[in-house]
C-alpha positions as semicolon CSV with decimal commas, in nm:
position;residue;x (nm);y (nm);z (nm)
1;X;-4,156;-5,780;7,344
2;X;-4,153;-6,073;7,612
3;X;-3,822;-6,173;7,755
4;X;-3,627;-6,485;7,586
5;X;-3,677;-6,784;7,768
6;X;-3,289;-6,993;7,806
7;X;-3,194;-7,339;7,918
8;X;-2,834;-7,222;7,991
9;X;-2,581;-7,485;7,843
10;X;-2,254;-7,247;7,963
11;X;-2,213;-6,899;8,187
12;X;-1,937;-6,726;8,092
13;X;-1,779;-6,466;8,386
14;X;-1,610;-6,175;8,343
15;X;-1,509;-5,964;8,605
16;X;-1,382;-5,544;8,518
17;X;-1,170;-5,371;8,748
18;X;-1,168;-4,972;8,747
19;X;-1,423;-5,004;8,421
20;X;-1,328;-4,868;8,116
21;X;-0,958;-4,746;8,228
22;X;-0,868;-5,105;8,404
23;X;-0,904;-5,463;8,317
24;X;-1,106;-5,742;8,248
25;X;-1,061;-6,104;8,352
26;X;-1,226;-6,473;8,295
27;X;-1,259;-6,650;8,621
28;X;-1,120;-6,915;8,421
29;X;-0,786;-6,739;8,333
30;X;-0,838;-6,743;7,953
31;X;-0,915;-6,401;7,898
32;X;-0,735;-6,118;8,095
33;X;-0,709;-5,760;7,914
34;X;-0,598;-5,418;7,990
35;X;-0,899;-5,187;7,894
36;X;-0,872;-4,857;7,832
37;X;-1,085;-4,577;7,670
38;X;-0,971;-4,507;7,283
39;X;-0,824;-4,214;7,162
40;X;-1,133;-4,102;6,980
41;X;-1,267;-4,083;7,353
42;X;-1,025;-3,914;7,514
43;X;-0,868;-4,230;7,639
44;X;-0,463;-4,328;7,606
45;X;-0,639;-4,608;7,332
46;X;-0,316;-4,812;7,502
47;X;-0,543;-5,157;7,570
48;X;-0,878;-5,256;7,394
49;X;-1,213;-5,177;7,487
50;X;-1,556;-5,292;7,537
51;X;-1,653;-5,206;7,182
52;X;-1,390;-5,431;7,010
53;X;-1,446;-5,736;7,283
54;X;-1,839;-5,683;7,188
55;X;-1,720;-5,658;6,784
56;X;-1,555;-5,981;6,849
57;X;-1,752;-6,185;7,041
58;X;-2,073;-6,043;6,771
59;X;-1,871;-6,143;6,476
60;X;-1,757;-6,447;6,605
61;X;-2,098;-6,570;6,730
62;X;-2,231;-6,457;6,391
63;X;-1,994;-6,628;6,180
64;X;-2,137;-6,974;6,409
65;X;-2,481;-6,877;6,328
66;X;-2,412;-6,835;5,950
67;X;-2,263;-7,163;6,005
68;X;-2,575;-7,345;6,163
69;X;-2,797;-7,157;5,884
70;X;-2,560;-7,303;5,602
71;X;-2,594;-7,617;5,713
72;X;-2,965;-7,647;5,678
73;X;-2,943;-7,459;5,321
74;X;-2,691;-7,678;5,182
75;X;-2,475;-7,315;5,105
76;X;-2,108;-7,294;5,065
77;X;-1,949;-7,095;5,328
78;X;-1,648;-7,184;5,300
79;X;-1,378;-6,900;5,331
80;X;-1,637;-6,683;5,457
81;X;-1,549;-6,380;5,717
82;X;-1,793;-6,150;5,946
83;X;-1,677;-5,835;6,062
84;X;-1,872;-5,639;6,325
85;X;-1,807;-5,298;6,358
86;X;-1,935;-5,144;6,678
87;X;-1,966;-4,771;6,671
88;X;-2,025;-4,592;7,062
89;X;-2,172;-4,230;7,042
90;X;-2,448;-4,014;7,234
91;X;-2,774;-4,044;7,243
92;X;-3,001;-3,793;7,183
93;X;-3,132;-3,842;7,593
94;X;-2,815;-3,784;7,702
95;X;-2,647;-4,138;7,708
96;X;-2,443;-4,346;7,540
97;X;-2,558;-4,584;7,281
98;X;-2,395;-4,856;7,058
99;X;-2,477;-4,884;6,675
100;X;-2,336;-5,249;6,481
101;X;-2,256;-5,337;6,134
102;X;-2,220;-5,663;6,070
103;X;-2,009;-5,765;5,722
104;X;-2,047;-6,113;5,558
105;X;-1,811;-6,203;5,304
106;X;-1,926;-6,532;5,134
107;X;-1,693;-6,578;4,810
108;X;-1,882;-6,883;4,701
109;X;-2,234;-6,783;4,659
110;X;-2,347;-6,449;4,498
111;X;-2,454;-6,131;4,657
112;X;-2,847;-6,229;4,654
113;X;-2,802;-6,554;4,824
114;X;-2,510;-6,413;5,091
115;X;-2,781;-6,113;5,202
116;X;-3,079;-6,432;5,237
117;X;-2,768;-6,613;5,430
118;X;-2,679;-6,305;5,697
119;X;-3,070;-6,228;5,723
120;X;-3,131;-6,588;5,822
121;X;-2,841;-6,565;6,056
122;X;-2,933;-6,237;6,186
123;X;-3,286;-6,435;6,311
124;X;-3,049;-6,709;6,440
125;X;-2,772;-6,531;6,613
126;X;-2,780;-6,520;6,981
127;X;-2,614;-6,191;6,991
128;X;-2,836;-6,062;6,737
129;X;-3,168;-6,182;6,922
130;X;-3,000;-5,978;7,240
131;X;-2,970;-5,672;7,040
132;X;-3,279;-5,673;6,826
133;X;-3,472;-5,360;6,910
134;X;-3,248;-5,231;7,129
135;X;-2,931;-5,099;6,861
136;X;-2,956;-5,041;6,511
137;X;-2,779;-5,316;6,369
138;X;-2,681;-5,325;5,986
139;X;-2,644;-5,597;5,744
140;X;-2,405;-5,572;5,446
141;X;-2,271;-5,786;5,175
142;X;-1,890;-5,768;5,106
């Protein structure tokens, strides 16, 4: 697989302090967040975490993607929702690893035509192109 070739339109910066038991900042004020592990993890679960500031920027970059894609195939989108659930867990090397489902609910079109929609976005996504062979990510219908 060849690396992705960008003309960068916008850099978004992020800086962590003290990792996953710290915080994380925008250098333009916007987003500042106490991290901390979850409970699940052994963490105090007191702040959020890397896996539900991925599961929202995924979902929310999806959601624009099934946007662009509805565009061009005249679909009704309206009141549509993506959820991304981001699931962290060891690898079998030794690691960590991250594992996404991704959840399109499209009330206005049946279930056929909403899995076409999400695949299409899926190809679209920029998140999704990031991932792609590098995490399982699922599709689902709601």
């Amino acid at each position: 697989m060849s690396i992705q070739s960008v003309d960068v339109l916008y850099t978004a910066v992020a800086t962590a302090e003290n990792g996953r038991d710290g915080r994380v900042s925008s250098d333009d004020g916007q987003l500042d967040v106490v991290v901390n592990p979850p409970k699940e993890m052994g963490g105090s679960g007191a702040g959020t975490n890397p896996e539900q500031l991925f599961a929202a920027g995924y979902s929310a970059c999806f959601q624009g993607a099934l946007g662009v894609v509805a565009r061009k195939e005249k679909a009704d989108i309206s009141g549509s929702t993506v959820t991304a659930k981001v699931g962290i867990g060891k690898t079998p090397e030794g690691g960590f690893g991250l594992k996404v489902e991704l959840v399109g609910s499209i009330p206005n079109v049946d279930a056929d035509r909403a899995k076409d929609l999400l695949e299409k976005a899926h190809q679209v996504c920029p998140y999704s192109n990031a991932t792609r062979g590098n995490i399982e990510v699922t599709l689902t219908v709601a």
